One Martini backbone bead per residue (centre of mass of N, CA, C, O) as a GRO file, in nm:
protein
  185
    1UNK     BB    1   0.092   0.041   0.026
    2UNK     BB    2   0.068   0.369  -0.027
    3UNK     BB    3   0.157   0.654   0.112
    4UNK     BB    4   0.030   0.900   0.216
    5UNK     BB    5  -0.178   1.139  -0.015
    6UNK     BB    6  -0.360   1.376   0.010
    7UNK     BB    7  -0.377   1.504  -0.280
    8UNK     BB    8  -0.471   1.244  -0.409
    9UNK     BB    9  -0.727   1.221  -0.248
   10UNK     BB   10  -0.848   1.476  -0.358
   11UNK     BB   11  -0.818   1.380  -0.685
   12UNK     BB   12  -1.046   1.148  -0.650
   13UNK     BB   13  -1.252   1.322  -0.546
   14UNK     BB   14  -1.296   1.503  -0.787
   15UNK     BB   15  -1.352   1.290  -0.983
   16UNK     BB   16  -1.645   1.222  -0.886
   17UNK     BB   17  -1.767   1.475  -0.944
   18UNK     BB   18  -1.694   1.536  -1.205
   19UNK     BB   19  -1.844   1.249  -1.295
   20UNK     BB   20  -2.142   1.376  -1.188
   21UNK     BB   21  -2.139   1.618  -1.327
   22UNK     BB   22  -2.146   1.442  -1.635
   23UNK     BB   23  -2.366   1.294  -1.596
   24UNK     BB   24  -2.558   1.536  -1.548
   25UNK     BB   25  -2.520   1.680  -1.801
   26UNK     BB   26  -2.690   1.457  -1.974
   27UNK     BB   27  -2.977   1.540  -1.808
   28UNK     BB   28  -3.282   1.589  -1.910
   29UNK     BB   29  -3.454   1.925  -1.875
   30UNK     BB   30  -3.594   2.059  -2.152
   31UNK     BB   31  -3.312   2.175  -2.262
   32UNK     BB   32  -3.118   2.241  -2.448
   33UNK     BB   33  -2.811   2.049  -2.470
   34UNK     BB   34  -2.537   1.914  -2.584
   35UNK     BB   35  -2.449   1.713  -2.379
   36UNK     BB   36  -2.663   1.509  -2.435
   37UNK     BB   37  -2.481   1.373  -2.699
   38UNK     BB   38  -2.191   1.303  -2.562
   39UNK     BB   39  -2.293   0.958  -2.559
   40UNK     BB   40  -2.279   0.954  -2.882
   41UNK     BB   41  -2.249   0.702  -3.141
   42UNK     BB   42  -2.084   0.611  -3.410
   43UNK     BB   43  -2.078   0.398  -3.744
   44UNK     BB   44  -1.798   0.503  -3.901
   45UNK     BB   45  -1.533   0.388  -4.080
   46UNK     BB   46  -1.555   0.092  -3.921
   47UNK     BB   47  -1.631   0.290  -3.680
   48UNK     BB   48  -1.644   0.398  -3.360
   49UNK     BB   49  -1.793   0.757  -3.286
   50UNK     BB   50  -1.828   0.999  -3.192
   51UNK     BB   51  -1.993   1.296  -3.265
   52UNK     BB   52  -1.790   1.539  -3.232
   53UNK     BB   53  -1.626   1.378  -3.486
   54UNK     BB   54  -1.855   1.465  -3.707
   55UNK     BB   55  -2.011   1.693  -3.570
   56UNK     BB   56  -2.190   1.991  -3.502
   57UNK     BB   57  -2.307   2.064  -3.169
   58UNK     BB   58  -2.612   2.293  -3.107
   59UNK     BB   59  -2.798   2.564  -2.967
   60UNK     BB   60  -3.025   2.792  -3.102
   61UNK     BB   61  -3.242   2.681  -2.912
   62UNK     BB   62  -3.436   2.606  -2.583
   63UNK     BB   63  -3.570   2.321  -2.797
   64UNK     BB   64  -3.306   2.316  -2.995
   65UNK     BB   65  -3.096   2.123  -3.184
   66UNK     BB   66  -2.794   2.142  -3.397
   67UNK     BB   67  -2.650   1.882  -3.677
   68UNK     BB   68  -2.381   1.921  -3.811
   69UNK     BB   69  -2.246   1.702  -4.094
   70UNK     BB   70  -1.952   1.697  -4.279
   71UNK     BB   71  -2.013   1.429  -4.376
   72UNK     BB   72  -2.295   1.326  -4.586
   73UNK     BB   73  -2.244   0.992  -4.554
   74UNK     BB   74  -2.333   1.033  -4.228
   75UNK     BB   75  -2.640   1.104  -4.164
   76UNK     BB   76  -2.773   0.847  -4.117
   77UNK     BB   77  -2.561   0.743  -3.884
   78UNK     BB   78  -2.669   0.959  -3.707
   79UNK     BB   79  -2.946   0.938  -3.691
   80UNK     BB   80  -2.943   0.639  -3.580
   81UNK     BB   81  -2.754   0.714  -3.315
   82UNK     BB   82  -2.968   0.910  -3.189
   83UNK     BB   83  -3.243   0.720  -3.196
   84UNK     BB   84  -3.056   0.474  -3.034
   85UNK     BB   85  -2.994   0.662  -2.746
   86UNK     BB   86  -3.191   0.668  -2.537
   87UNK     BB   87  -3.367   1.004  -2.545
   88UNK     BB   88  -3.622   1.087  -2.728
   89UNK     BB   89  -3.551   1.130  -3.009
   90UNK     BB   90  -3.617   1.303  -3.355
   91UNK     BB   91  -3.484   1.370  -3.662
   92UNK     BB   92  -3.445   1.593  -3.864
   93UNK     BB   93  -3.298   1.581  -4.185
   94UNK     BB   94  -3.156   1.854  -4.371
   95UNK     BB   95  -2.908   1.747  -4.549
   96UNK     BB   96  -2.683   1.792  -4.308
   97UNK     BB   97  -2.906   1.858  -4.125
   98UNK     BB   98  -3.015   1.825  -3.771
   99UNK     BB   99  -3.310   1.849  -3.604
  100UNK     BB  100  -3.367   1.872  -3.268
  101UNK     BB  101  -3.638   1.842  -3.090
  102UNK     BB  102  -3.745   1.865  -2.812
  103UNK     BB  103  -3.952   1.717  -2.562
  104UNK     BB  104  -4.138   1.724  -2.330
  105UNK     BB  105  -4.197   1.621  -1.972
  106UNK     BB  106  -4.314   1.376  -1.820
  107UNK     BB  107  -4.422   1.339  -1.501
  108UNK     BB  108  -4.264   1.049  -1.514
  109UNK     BB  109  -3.958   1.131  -1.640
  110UNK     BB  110  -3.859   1.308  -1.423
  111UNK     BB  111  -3.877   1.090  -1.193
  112UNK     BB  112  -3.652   0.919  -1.353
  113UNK     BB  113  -3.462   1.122  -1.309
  114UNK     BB  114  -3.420   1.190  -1.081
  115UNK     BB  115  -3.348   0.889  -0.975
  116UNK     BB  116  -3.085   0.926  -1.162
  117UNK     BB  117  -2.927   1.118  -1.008
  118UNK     BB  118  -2.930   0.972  -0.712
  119UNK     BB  119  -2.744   0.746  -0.819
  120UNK     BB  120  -2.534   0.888  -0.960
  121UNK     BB  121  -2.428   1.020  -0.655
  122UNK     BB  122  -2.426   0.738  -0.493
  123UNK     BB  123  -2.197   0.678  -0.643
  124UNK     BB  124  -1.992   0.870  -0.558
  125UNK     BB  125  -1.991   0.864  -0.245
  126UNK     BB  126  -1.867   0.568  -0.284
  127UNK     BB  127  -1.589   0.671  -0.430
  128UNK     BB  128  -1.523   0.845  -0.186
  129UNK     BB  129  -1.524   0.645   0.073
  130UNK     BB  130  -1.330   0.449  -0.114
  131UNK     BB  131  -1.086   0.659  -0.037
  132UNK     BB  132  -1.122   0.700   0.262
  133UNK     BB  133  -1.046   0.416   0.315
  134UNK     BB  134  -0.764   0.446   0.187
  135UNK     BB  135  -0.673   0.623   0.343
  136UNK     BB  136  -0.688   0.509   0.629
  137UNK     BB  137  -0.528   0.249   0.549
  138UNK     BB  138  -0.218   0.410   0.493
  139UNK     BB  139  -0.221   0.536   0.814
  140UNK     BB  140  -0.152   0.280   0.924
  141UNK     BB  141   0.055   0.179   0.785
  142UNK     BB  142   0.254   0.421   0.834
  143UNK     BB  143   0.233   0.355   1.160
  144UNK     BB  144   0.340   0.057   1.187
  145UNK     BB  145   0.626   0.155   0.990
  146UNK     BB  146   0.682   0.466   1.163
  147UNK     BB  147   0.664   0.750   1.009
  148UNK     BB  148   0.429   0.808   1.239
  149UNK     BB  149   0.251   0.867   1.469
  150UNK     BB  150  -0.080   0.873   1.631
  151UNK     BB  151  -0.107   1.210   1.602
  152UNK     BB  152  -0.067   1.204   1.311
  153UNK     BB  153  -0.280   1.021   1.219
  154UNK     BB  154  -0.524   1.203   1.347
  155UNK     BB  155  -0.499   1.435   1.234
  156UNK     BB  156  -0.495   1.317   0.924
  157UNK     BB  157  -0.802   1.175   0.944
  158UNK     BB  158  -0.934   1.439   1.001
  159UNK     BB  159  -0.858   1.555   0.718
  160UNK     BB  160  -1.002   1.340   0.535
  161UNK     BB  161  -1.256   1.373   0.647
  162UNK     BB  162  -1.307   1.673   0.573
  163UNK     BB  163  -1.303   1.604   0.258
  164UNK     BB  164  -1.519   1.398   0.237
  165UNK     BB  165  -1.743   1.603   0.339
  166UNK     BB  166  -1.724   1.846   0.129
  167UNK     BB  167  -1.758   1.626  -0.108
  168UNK     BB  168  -2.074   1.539  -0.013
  169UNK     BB  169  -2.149   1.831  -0.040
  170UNK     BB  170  -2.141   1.857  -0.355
  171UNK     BB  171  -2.287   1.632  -0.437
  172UNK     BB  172  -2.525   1.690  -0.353
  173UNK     BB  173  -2.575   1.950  -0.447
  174UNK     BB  174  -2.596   1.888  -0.740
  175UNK     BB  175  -2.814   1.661  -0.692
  176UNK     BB  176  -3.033   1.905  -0.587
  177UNK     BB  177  -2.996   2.110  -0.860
  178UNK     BB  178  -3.097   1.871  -1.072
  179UNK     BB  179  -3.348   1.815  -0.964
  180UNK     BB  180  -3.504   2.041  -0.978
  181UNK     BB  181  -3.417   2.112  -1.287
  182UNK     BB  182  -3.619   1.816  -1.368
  183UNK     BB  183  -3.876   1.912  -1.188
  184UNK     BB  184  -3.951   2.256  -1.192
  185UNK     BB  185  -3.861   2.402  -0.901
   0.00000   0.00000   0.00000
């Protein structure tokens, strides 16, 4: 095991956030949002690539996308990639360009993301304290090999604890100001 390194440690846990800040910024408010599409890929070229190696995807209005796709021979399947992302989107074709009209959110649909909000937050405090689990096991492991006594250990222990707090109420924070603007609160 390696020696304590608090860094290191601030460093996974801000990984967690920014990782639930991502996978939050995916999730439809009825407002149009490129992120929306940032998880759709395409299958052009014999390979599997993102939408925004093929395509510029902007939001000209705030219920309307608009994927400007560069080579005409990919317009199909950026379709078909669009249409098969379990988004609820369905593209307009027109020429080399796709508009995703937003569909308003049912309020069954709204439920159904705020729960996927709270279980994505959940992902996250779970990969915080097992950061802070593995501080702490760090933190003995270098107080038996003696690198440091029992009050610097605790001392330790105390940093590791407050940023553990502090980063699972980031956590929070992210998470109920996306549930509010998913359910319309």
């Amino acid at each position: 095991m390696a020696a304590y390194d608090k860094a290191d440690l601030e460093r996974r846990m801000n990984g967690a956030v920014e990782s639930l800040k991502h996978d939050l910024g995916g999730l439809r408010t009825g407002r149009a949002s490129t992120t929306l599409l940032e998880p759709v890929t395409v299958e052009v070229y014999g390979s599997h690539m993102p939408l925004n190696q093929v395509a510029t995807v902007s939001a000209p209005e705030p219920r309307m996308l608009s994927v400007q796709v560069w080579d005409k021979s990919n317009v199909g399947p950026v379709d078909k990639a669009i249409r098969s992302a379990g988004l609820g989107l369905n593209p307009i074709v027109d020429g080399q360009n796709l508009r995703l009209p937003i569909p308003d959110l049912t309020e069954e649909r709204r439920k159904e993301l705020a729960k996927l909000a709270s279980k994505y937050a959940e992902a996250a405090r779970i990969a915080v304290r097992n950061v802070r689990r593995d501080g702490m096991d760090s933190l003995k492991t270098d107080e038996k090999k003696g690198e440091f006594g029992e009050d610097d250990r605790k001392r330790h222990e105390a940093d590791v604890q407050k940023l553990t707090d502090a980063t699972i109420a980031e956590i929070d924070a992210a998470a109920t100001a996306k549930e509010k603007e998913i359910l319309g609160k």
